[in-house]
CSV table of C-alpha atoms in Angstrom, one decimal:
chain,number,residue,atom,x,y,z
A,1,LEU,CA,0.0,0.0,0.0
A,2,ALA,CA,3.0,2.3,0.2
A,3,GLN,CA,2.8,5.4,-2.0
A,4,ASP,CA,5.7,7.3,-3.6
A,5,GLN,CA,4.6,10.5,-1.9
A,6,PRO,CA,3.7,11.0,1.8
A,7,ARG,CA,0.4,12.6,0.8
A,8,GLU,CA,-2.6,10.6,-0.4
A,9,SER,CA,-4.2,11.1,-3.8
A,10,SER,CA,-6.7,13.9,-3.8
A,11,ALA,CA,-9.6,11.5,-4.3
A,12,ARG,CA,-8.8,9.0,-1.6
A,13,ILE,CA,-8.7,11.5,1.3
A,14,PRO,CA,-12.2,13.0,0.8
A,15,LEU,CA,-13.5,9.4,0.4
A,16,LEU,CA,-12.1,8.3,3.7
A,17,TRP,CA,-13.5,11.3,5.5
A,18,SER,CA,-16.9,10.7,3.9
A,19,CYS,CA,-16.8,7.4,5.7
A,20,LEU,CA,-15.8,9.0,9.0
A,21,GLU,CA,-18.5,11.7,8.7
A,22,GLY,CA,-21.1,9.0,9.4
A,23,TRP,CA,-19.8,8.9,12.9
A,24,PRO,CA,-20.9,11.9,15.0
A,25,CYS,CA,-17.5,12.3,16.6
A,26,PHE,CA,-15.8,12.7,13.2
A,27,GLY,CA,-18.2,14.8,11.2
A,28,ALA,CA,-16.9,18.2,12.5
A,29,MET,CA,-13.3,16.9,12.5
A,30,ALA,CA,-13.5,16.0,8.8
A,31,ALA,CA,-14.9,19.4,7.9
A,32,GLN,CA,-12.0,21.1,9.7
A,33,ARG,CA,-9.3,18.9,8.1
A,34,THR,CA,-10.4,18.3,4.5
A,35,GLU,CA,-8.6,21.4,3.2
A,36,LEU,CA,-5.5,20.7,5.1
A,37,VAL,CA,-5.0,17.0,4.2
A,38,ALA,CA,-6.2,17.3,0.6
A,39,PRO,CA,-5.4,20.7,-0.9
A,40,GLY,CA,-7.3,21.2,-4.1
A,41,ALA,CA,-9.7,18.3,-3.4
A,42,VAL,CA,-12.5,20.8,-2.6
A,43,ASN,CA,-12.3,21.9,-6.2
A,44,GLN,CA,-13.3,18.6,-7.6
A,45,SER,CA,-16.7,18.3,-9.1
A,46,LYS,CA,-19.4,16.6,-7.1
A,47,ALA,CA,-19.9,14.2,-10.0
A,48,ALA,CA,-16.3,13.2,-10.0
A,49,GLN,CA,-16.3,12.7,-6.2
A,50,SER,CA,-19.4,10.6,-6.4
A,51,SER,CA,-18.0,8.3,-9.1
A,52,GLU,CA,-14.7,7.9,-7.3
A,53,ALA,CA,-16.5,7.2,-4.0
A,54,LYS,CA,-18.5,4.3,-5.6
A,55,LYS,CA,-15.3,2.8,-7.0
A,56,GLU,CA,-13.4,2.9,-3.8
A,57,LYS,CA,-16.0,2.7,-1.1
A,58,SER,CA,-15.4,-0.9,-0.2
A,59,SER,CA,-11.6,-0.6,0.0
A,60,SER,CA,-11.8,2.6,2.0
A,61,TRP,CA,-14.3,1.1,4.5
A,62,SER,CA,-11.9,-1.8,4.9
A,63,MET,CA,-9.0,0.5,5.7
A,64,PHE,CA,-11.2,2.5,8.1
A,65,ARG,CA,-12.2,-0.7,9.9
A,66,ILE,CA,-8.6,-1.8,10.3
A,67,LEU,CA,-7.4,1.6,11.5
A,68,PHE,CA,-10.4,2.0,13.9
A,69,VAL,CA,-9.7,-1.4,15.4
A,70,LEU,CA,-6.0,-0.5,15.7
A,71,ALA,CA,-7.0,2.8,17.4
A,72,ILE,CA,-9.1,0.9,19.9
A,73,GLY,CA,-6.2,-1.4,20.5
A,74,VAL,CA,-3.9,1.6,21.2
A,75,GLY,CA,-6.5,3.0,23.6
A,76,LEU,CA,-6.8,-0.3,25.5
A,77,ALA,CA,-3.0,-0.7,25.6
A,78,MET,CA,-2.8,2.8,27.2
A,79,VAL,CA,-5.1,1.6,29.9
A,80,LYS,CA,-3.3,-1.7,30.4
A,81,SER,CA,0.1,0.0,30.6
A,82,GLY,CA,-1.1,2.6,33.1
A,83,PHE,CA,-0.9,5.4,30.6
A,84,VAL,CA,-1.6,8.7,32.5
A,85,ILE,CA,-4.2,7.0,34.6
A,86,SER,CA,-3.3,7.5,38.2
A,87,PHE,CA,-2.2,11.1,38.1
A,88,THR,CA,-1.1,14.1,36.0
A,89,PRO,CA,2.3,15.4,37.3
A,90,GLY,CA,1.8,18.5,39.4
A,91,ASP,CA,-2.0,18.0,39.2
A,92,GLU,CA,-1.8,19.9,36.0
A,93,ASP,CA,-5.1,21.0,34.4
A,94,VAL,CA,-5.3,21.3,30.6
A,95,THR,CA,-8.0,23.9,30.7
A,96,ASN,CA,-5.9,26.3,32.8
A,97,PHE,CA,-3.0,25.6,30.4
A,98,SER,CA,-5.1,26.4,27.4
A,99,LYS,CA,-6.2,29.7,28.9
A,100,LEU,CA,-2.5,30.9,28.5
A,101,TYR,CA,-3.0,30.8,24.7
A,102,GLY,CA,-6.4,32.4,24.7
A,103,GLY,CA,-5.3,35.5,22.9
A,104,VAL,CA,-2.9,33.9,20.5
A,105,LYS,CA,-3.7,34.4,16.9
A,106,GLY,CA,-1.0,33.3,14.4
A,107,ASN,CA,2.6,33.7,15.6
A,108,ASP,CA,1.9,35.5,18.8
A,109,GLN,CA,3.4,35.2,22.3
A,110,HIS,CA,1.4,33.5,25.1
A,111,SER,CA,0.6,35.4,28.3
A,112,ALA,CA,2.9,33.7,30.9
A,113,TYR,CA,6.6,33.2,31.9
A,114,ASP,CA,8.1,30.9,29.4
A,115,ALA,CA,9.6,28.4,31.9
A,116,ASP,CA,6.3,28.1,33.7
A,117,VAL,CA,4.5,27.3,30.5
A,118,ALA,CA,7.1,24.7,29.6
A,119,ARG,CA,6.8,23.1,33.0
A,120,SER,CA,3.1,22.9,32.8
A,121,PHE,CA,3.1,21.7,29.2
A,122,TYR,CA,5.4,18.7,29.9
A,123,ASN,CA,3.3,17.7,32.9
A,124,LEU,CA,0.5,17.3,30.4
A,125,ALA,CA,2.4,16.1,27.4
A,126,ASN,CA,5.2,13.9,28.6
A,127,GLU,CA,3.3,10.6,28.8
A,128,PHE,CA,1.7,11.2,25.4
A,129,TYR,CA,5.0,12.0,23.8
A,130,GLU,CA,6.7,9.0,25.3
A,131,TYR,CA,3.9,6.6,24.4
A,132,GLY,CA,3.5,7.9,20.8
A,133,TRP,CA,7.0,9.0,19.9
A,134,GLY,CA,9.5,7.3,22.2
A,135,ASP,CA,12.0,8.7,24.7
A,136,SER,CA,13.4,11.3,22.2
A,137,PHE,CA,11.0,14.2,21.7
A,138,HIS,CA,12.3,15.4,18.4
A,139,PHE,CA,12.1,15.0,14.6
A,140,GLY,CA,14.5,13.8,11.9
A,141,PHE,CA,14.5,12.5,8.4
A,142,ARG,CA,14.9,9.0,7.0
A,143,ARG,CA,14.2,6.9,3.9
A,144,LYS,CA,10.5,6.3,3.4
A,145,THR,CA,11.1,2.5,3.9
A,146,GLU,CA,12.9,3.0,7.3
A,147,PRO,CA,11.5,3.0,10.8
A,148,HIS,CA,11.1,6.1,13.0
A,149,SER,CA,14.1,5.2,15.1
A,150,VAL,CA,16.4,5.9,12.1
A,151,SER,CA,15.3,9.5,11.9
A,152,ILE,CA,16.0,9.9,15.7
A,153,ARG,CA,19.4,8.3,15.4
A,154,ASN,CA,20.3,10.5,12.3
A,155,SER,CA,19.7,13.7,14.2
A,156,GLN,CA,21.5,12.7,17.4
A,157,ASN,CA,24.5,11.5,15.5
A,158,PHE,CA,24.6,14.8,13.6
A,159,ILE,CA,24.7,16.7,16.9
A,160,ALA,CA,27.4,14.4,18.2
A,161,GLN,CA,29.5,15.0,15.1
A,162,LYS,CA,29.2,18.8,15.3
A,163,LEU,CA,30.0,19.0,19.0
A,164,MET,CA,33.5,17.7,18.3
A,165,VAL,CA,34.0,16.2,21.8
A,166,GLY,CA,35.4,12.9,23.0
A,167,ASP,CA,35.3,10.5,25.9
A,168,MET,CA,34.3,12.1,29.3
A,169,ALA,CA,34.2,15.6,27.8
A,170,ASN,CA,31.7,17.7,29.8
A,171,VAL,CA,28.7,18.6,27.7
A,172,LEU,CA,25.3,20.3,28.5
A,173,ASP,CA,22.0,19.1,27.0
A,174,ILE,CA,20.0,22.3,27.5
A,175,GLY,CA,16.3,21.4,27.6
A,176,CYS,CA,16.9,17.7,27.8
A,177,GLY,CA,13.4,16.2,28.2
A,178,ILE,CA,13.7,12.7,29.5
A,179,GLY,CA,17.2,12.3,28.1
A,180,GLY,CA,16.8,10.6,24.7
A,181,PRO,CA,19.2,13.0,22.8
A,182,MET,CA,21.6,12.9,25.8
A,183,ARG,CA,21.8,9.2,25.7
A,184,GLY,CA,22.3,9.2,21.9
A,185,VAL,CA,25.2,11.7,22.2
A,186,VAL,CA,26.7,9.7,25.0
A,187,ARG,CA,26.6,6.5,22.9
A,188,ALA,CA,28.2,8.3,19.9
A,189,THR,CA,30.9,10.2,21.8
A,190,GLY,CA,31.4,8.8,25.3
A,191,ALA,CA,30.9,12.4,26.6
A,192,ASN,CA,29.8,13.2,30.2
A,193,VAL,CA,26.5,14.9,29.6
A,194,THR,CA,24.4,16.9,32.1
A,195,GLY,CA,20.8,17.5,31.0
A,196,LEU,CA,18.9,20.5,32.1
A,197,THR,CA,15.1,20.6,32.3
A,198,ILE,CA,12.5,22.7,34.1
A,199,ASN,CA,10.2,19.7,34.7
A,200,PRO,CA,10.7,17.4,37.8
A,201,TYR,CA,8.7,14.6,36.3
A,202,GLN,CA,11.0,14.5,33.3
A,203,ILE,CA,14.0,14.1,35.6
A,204,LYS,CA,12.2,11.2,37.4
A,205,ARG,CA,11.5,9.5,34.1
A,206,GLY,CA,15.0,10.2,32.7
A,207,ARG,CA,16.6,8.7,35.7
A,208,GLU,CA,14.3,5.6,35.6
A,209,ILE,CA,15.2,5.0,31.9
A,210,THR,CA,18.9,5.6,32.4
A,211,SER,CA,19.0,3.3,35.5
A,212,GLU,CA,18.2,0.3,33.2
A,213,LEU,CA,21.3,1.0,31.1
A,214,SER,CA,24.9,-0.2,31.6
A,215,PRO,CA,27.1,1.3,34.3
A,216,TRP,CA,29.2,2.9,31.5
A,217,MET,CA,26.1,4.8,30.3
A,218,GLN,CA,24.9,5.6,33.8
A,219,ALA,CA,28.3,7.2,34.7
A,220,ARG,CA,27.9,9.6,31.7
A,221,CYS,CA,24.2,10.6,31.9
A,222,HIS,CA,23.1,13.2,34.5
A,223,PHE,CA,20.1,15.4,35.1
A,224,SER,CA,19.7,18.8,36.8
A,225,LEU,CA,16.4,20.6,37.5
A,226,GLN,CA,17.0,24.0,36.0
A,227,ASP,CA,15.4,27.0,34.3
A,228,TYR,CA,17.6,27.4,31.3
A,229,LEU,CA,16.8,31.1,31.3
A,230,LYS,CA,18.7,31.4,34.6
A,231,VAL,CA,20.8,28.4,35.4
A,232,GLU,CA,22.0,28.1,39.0
A,233,GLY,CA,24.8,26.1,40.7
A,234,LEU,CA,26.7,24.9,37.7
A,235,PRO,CA,30.4,26.0,37.2
A,236,GLU,CA,31.1,28.8,34.7
A,237,ASP,CA,33.7,28.4,31.9
A,238,HIS,CA,33.6,24.7,32.5
A,239,TYR,CA,31.8,22.8,29.7
A,240,ASP,CA,33.4,21.5,26.5
A,241,GLY,CA,30.2,21.8,24.5
A,242,ALA,CA,26.4,22.4,24.7
A,243,PHE,CA,23.4,21.6,22.6
A,244,TYR,CA,19.8,22.3,22.2
A,245,MET,CA,17.7,19.6,20.5
A,246,GLU,CA,14.6,21.6,19.5
A,247,SER,CA,14.2,22.9,23.1
A,248,SER,CA,14.5,26.6,22.7
A,249,LEU,CA,11.1,26.8,21.1
A,250,HIS,CA,9.7,27.3,24.6
A,251,CYS,CA,11.2,30.7,25.1
A,252,GLU,CA,10.6,34.0,23.2
A,253,ASN,CA,13.9,35.7,24.2
A,254,ARG,CA,16.3,33.0,23.1
A,255,THR,CA,19.2,35.4,23.7
A,256,GLN,CA,18.7,34.9,27.4
A,257,THR,CA,19.2,31.1,27.3
A,258,PHE,CA,22.1,31.4,24.8
A,259,LYS,CA,23.8,33.8,27.3
A,260,GLU,CA,23.5,31.1,30.0
A,261,ALA,CA,25.1,28.6,27.6
A,262,PHE,CA,27.8,31.1,26.8
A,263,ARG,CA,28.5,31.7,30.5
A,264,LEU,CA,28.9,28.0,31.3
A,265,LEU,CA,31.0,27.0,28.2
A,266,LYS,CA,34.8,27.1,28.1
A,267,PRO,CA,36.4,29.6,25.7
A,268,GLY,CA,36.6,27.9,22.3
A,269,ALA,CA,33.8,25.4,23.2
A,270,ARG,CA,31.0,24.7,20.6
A,271,LEU,CA,27.3,25.3,20.8
A,272,VAL,CA,25.1,23.2,18.6
A,273,ALA,CA,21.5,24.4,18.4
A,274,MET,CA,18.7,22.7,16.5
A,275,GLU,CA,16.1,25.4,16.2
A,276,TYR,CA,12.4,25.8,15.5
A,277,LEU,CA,12.4,28.7,13.0
A,278,THR,CA,10.0,30.1,10.4
A,279,LEU,CA,11.1,29.6,6.8
A,280,PRO,CA,10.6,31.8,3.7
A,281,GLY,CA,7.4,29.9,3.0
A,282,TRP,CA,5.8,31.3,6.2
A,283,ASP,CA,3.3,34.0,5.3
A,284,PRO,CA,1.9,35.9,8.3
A,285,LYS,CA,-0.9,37.3,6.1
A,286,ASN,CA,-2.1,33.9,5.0
A,287,ALA,CA,-5.1,32.8,7.1
A,288,GLU,CA,-4.3,29.1,6.8
A,289,HIS,CA,-0.7,29.7,8.0
A,290,GLN,CA,-1.9,31.8,10.9
A,291,GLU,CA,-4.3,29.1,12.1
A,292,LEU,CA,-1.7,26.3,11.7
A,293,MET,CA,0.8,28.4,13.7
A,294,ARG,CA,-1.8,29.0,16.4
A,295,GLN,CA,-2.4,25.3,16.7
A,296,HIS,CA,1.3,24.6,16.8
A,297,LEU,CA,2.1,27.1,19.5
A,298,HIS,CA,-0.8,26.0,21.7
A,299,GLY,CA,-0.5,22.2,21.1
A,300,ASN,CA,3.3,22.2,21.6
A,301,GLY,CA,3.6,24.7,24.5
A,302,ALA,CA,5.7,26.9,22.3
A,303,ALA,CA,6.6,30.6,22.4
A,304,LYS,CA,6.5,32.9,19.4
A,305,THR,CA,8.7,31.4,16.6
A,306,PRO,CA,11.5,33.6,15.2
A,307,SER,CA,12.8,33.8,11.6
A,308,ILE,CA,16.2,32.5,10.6
A,309,GLU,CA,17.8,36.0,10.8
A,310,GLU,CA,16.1,36.8,14.1
A,311,ASP,CA,17.5,33.6,15.6
A,312,LEU,CA,21.0,34.1,14.3
A,313,ALA,CA,20.9,37.6,15.7
A,314,MET,CA,20.0,36.2,19.2
A,315,VAL,CA,22.9,33.8,19.0
A,316,ARG,CA,25.3,36.6,18.2
A,317,ALA,CA,23.9,38.9,20.9
A,318,ALA,CA,24.7,36.2,23.4
A,319,GLY,CA,28.4,36.5,22.4
A,320,PHE,CA,28.9,33.5,20.1
A,321,GLU,CA,30.7,33.4,16.8
A,322,ILE,CA,28.6,31.6,14.3
A,323,VAL,CA,30.6,29.0,12.4
A,324,GLU,CA,27.9,27.5,10.1
A,325,HIS,CA,24.2,27.3,9.8
A,326,PHE,CA,21.6,25.6,7.5
A,327,ASP,CA,18.3,23.8,7.6
A,328,TYR,CA,19.2,20.3,8.7
A,329,MET,CA,16.0,18.9,7.3
A,330,ASP,CA,17.1,19.9,3.8
A,331,LEU,CA,19.9,17.3,4.1
A,332,GLY,CA,17.3,14.6,3.9
A,333,ASN,CA,16.5,15.6,0.3
A,334,ASP,CA,20.2,15.9,-0.5
A,335,ILE,CA,21.1,12.4,1.0
A,336,TYR,CA,18.0,10.4,0.1
A,337,GLY,CA,16.5,12.3,-2.9
A,338,ALA,CA,13.1,10.9,-3.9
A,339,GLU,CA,13.4,8.3,-1.1
A,340,ASN,CA,13.4,10.9,1.6
A,341,TRP,CA,10.6,10.7,4.2
A,342,PRO,CA,10.1,14.3,5.4
A,343,TRP,CA,10.1,15.1,9.1
A,344,TRP,CA,6.4,16.1,9.1
A,345,ALA,CA,5.1,13.1,7.1
A,346,ASP,CA,4.4,10.8,10.1
A,347,LEU,CA,1.8,13.3,11.4
A,348,GLN,CA,0.1,13.9,8.1
A,349,PRO,CA,-2.3,11.5,6.3
A,350,HIS,CA,-0.5,8.7,4.4
A,351,MET,CA,-1.1,5.1,3.5
A,352,PRO,CA,0.3,2.9,6.3
A,353,ASP,CA,3.5,1.0,5.5
A,354,PRO,CA,4.7,-1.5,8.1
A,355,ARG,CA,8.3,-0.6,7.3
A,356,ARG,CA,7.9,3.0,8.5
A,357,LEU,CA,4.6,3.0,10.5
A,358,LEU,CA,4.6,5.0,13.7
A,359,LEU,CA,1.1,3.8,14.7
A,360,PRO,CA,0.2,5.9,17.8
A,361,ALA,CA,1.2,9.1,15.8
A,362,HIS,CA,-0.6,8.2,12.6
A,363,PRO,CA,-3.4,10.7,12.1
A,364,TYR,CA,-6.1,8.1,11.4
A,365,VAL,CA,-5.3,6.6,14.8
A,366,ARG,CA,-4.5,9.7,16.9
A,367,TRP,CA,-7.6,11.6,15.6
A,368,MET,CA,-9.7,8.8,17.1
A,369,GLN,CA,-8.0,8.8,20.5
A,370,PRO,CA,-9.8,11.8,22.2
A,371,THR,CA,-13.1,10.0,21.4
A,372,ILE,CA,-11.9,6.6,22.6
A,373,LEU,CA,-10.2,8.1,25.7
A,374,GLY,CA,-13.4,10.2,26.3
A,375,PHE,CA,-15.4,7.0,26.5
A,376,LEU,CA,-12.8,5.5,28.9
A,377,ALA,CA,-13.0,8.7,31.0
A,378,LYS,CA,-16.8,8.4,31.3
A,379,VAL,CA,-16.5,4.8,32.7
A,380,GLY,CA,-13.8,5.9,35.1
A,381,LEU,CA,-10.8,4.2,33.5
A,382,VAL,CA,-8.9,7.4,32.9
A,383,PRO,CA,-9.1,11.0,34.3
A,384,GLU,CA,-11.2,13.5,32.4
A,385,ASN,CA,-8.0,15.5,31.8
A,386,VAL,CA,-6.7,12.8,29.5
A,387,PRO,CA,-9.0,13.0,26.5
A,388,LEU,CA,-8.8,16.8,26.7
A,389,THR,CA,-5.0,16.7,26.7
A,390,ALA,CA,-5.2,14.3,23.7
A,391,SER,CA,-7.1,16.9,21.8
A,392,VAL,CA,-4.5,19.5,22.6
A,393,MET,CA,-1.7,17.1,21.4
A,394,ASN,CA,-3.6,16.6,18.2
A,395,GLU,CA,-3.9,20.3,17.7
A,396,GLY,CA,-0.1,20.6,18.0
A,397,ALA,CA,0.6,17.7,15.7
A,398,ASP,CA,-1.8,19.0,13.0
A,399,GLY,CA,-0.6,22.6,13.2
A,400,LEU,CA,3.1,21.8,13.2
A,401,SER,CA,3.0,19.1,10.5
A,402,GLY,CA,0.7,21.4,8.4
A,403,LEU,CA,3.3,24.2,8.6
A,404,GLY,CA,6.0,21.8,7.6
A,405,ARG,CA,4.0,20.5,4.6
A,406,VAL,CA,3.6,24.1,3.2
A,407,GLY,CA,7.3,24.9,3.9
A,408,ALA,CA,6.6,27.5,6.6
A,409,ILE,CA,8.6,26.0,9.5
A,410,THR,CA,11.5,23.7,10.4
A,411,PRO,CA,12.1,22.1,13.8
A,412,GLN,CA,15.8,21.6,13.2
A,413,TYR,CA,17.6,24.6,11.7
A,414,TYR,CA,21.2,23.9,12.6
A,415,ILE,CA,23.3,26.7,14.1
A,416,GLY,CA,26.9,25.8,14.9
A,417,ALA,CA,28.6,28.5,17.0
A,418,ARG,CA,31.7,28.9,19.2
A,419,LYS,CA,32.6,30.8,22.3
A,420,PRO,CA,35.5,33.1,21.4
A,421,LEU,CA,38.9,32.2,23.0
A,422,LYS,CA,39.1,35.8,24.3
């Protein structure tokens, strides 16, 4: 069933949604998403749509049934595994979180302190991310016939290469999540990495995962509860390298966190930043772009997203010399050509292929999850917060991948910089 392109044919997508519209929980969803997932499909004549629907109704219903059963299986697996059932870290409330984005329209800034928003967001999102994406909360590229893990490994190995550090070199992972990129860099370099995160639950999970690894890995992976806008208790001019793996998206004034990295690094040490940035394809006057950006910011707990030039200026303002910079995601096209599977493709509609399928993140599965989890909440198997949070996660996935599909954003614009020797 694999297709040469990550998007479906314009006829198949409306047909699938015509099937879903028969279910009350999907009717409004289909109306909202038709234009996004099938640009140009709305321009087809009604006669052509009807003819195509008759031809493919049987096969589409079969695909729907399969995916629906899989979605139910994912939901039940969540329950069986204890997925976000007993508590939400910090007793976080998704409704209160969403109020912070109440006035956001397009690429606007939310209404709270960046670190507080990041802490709250990961209290809500961490279990969803870990269940659906793994222990590394970032993107990457790979061949369309390769599994998700290859894209994760590609990005982490790239950072390890650009840091230019060796065994037991002291490195900072700034905004480390639960330590996936840290562990990848340690495996590739042998460096002694300290991860900084604002979220206590992420430190707990990171340490639990790391405790199951070898003594060699445990000796090189460390966590520190820190606000990366004002780091406390770590030695200045001490570290041999530092990196951000998509983590600066949570702060508007990135100069401030870059200044903290500058203060902690040795003279001559390297900074590797993989940055969320708007691309030339971003059009702030385009209503679709504005709505996709609003969804991304809310659903990913993000701050206002800068342009390439704005971000480069913030790195320079912190004192760094920029050595090189480019959109890392463009490398996928250079390396794999027509075989490249874009970073956003897992989150956009596509025909499932077992070789690359990331089932919990597939839109035909995750779009069903709020409804399934809502039913489980009604019978007391999960807290009411869980289906509401699933809806926010979907909003973030749809907005971000939609921006990627139209060439408006990248999650990994690479900036390689150096702290001057003097």
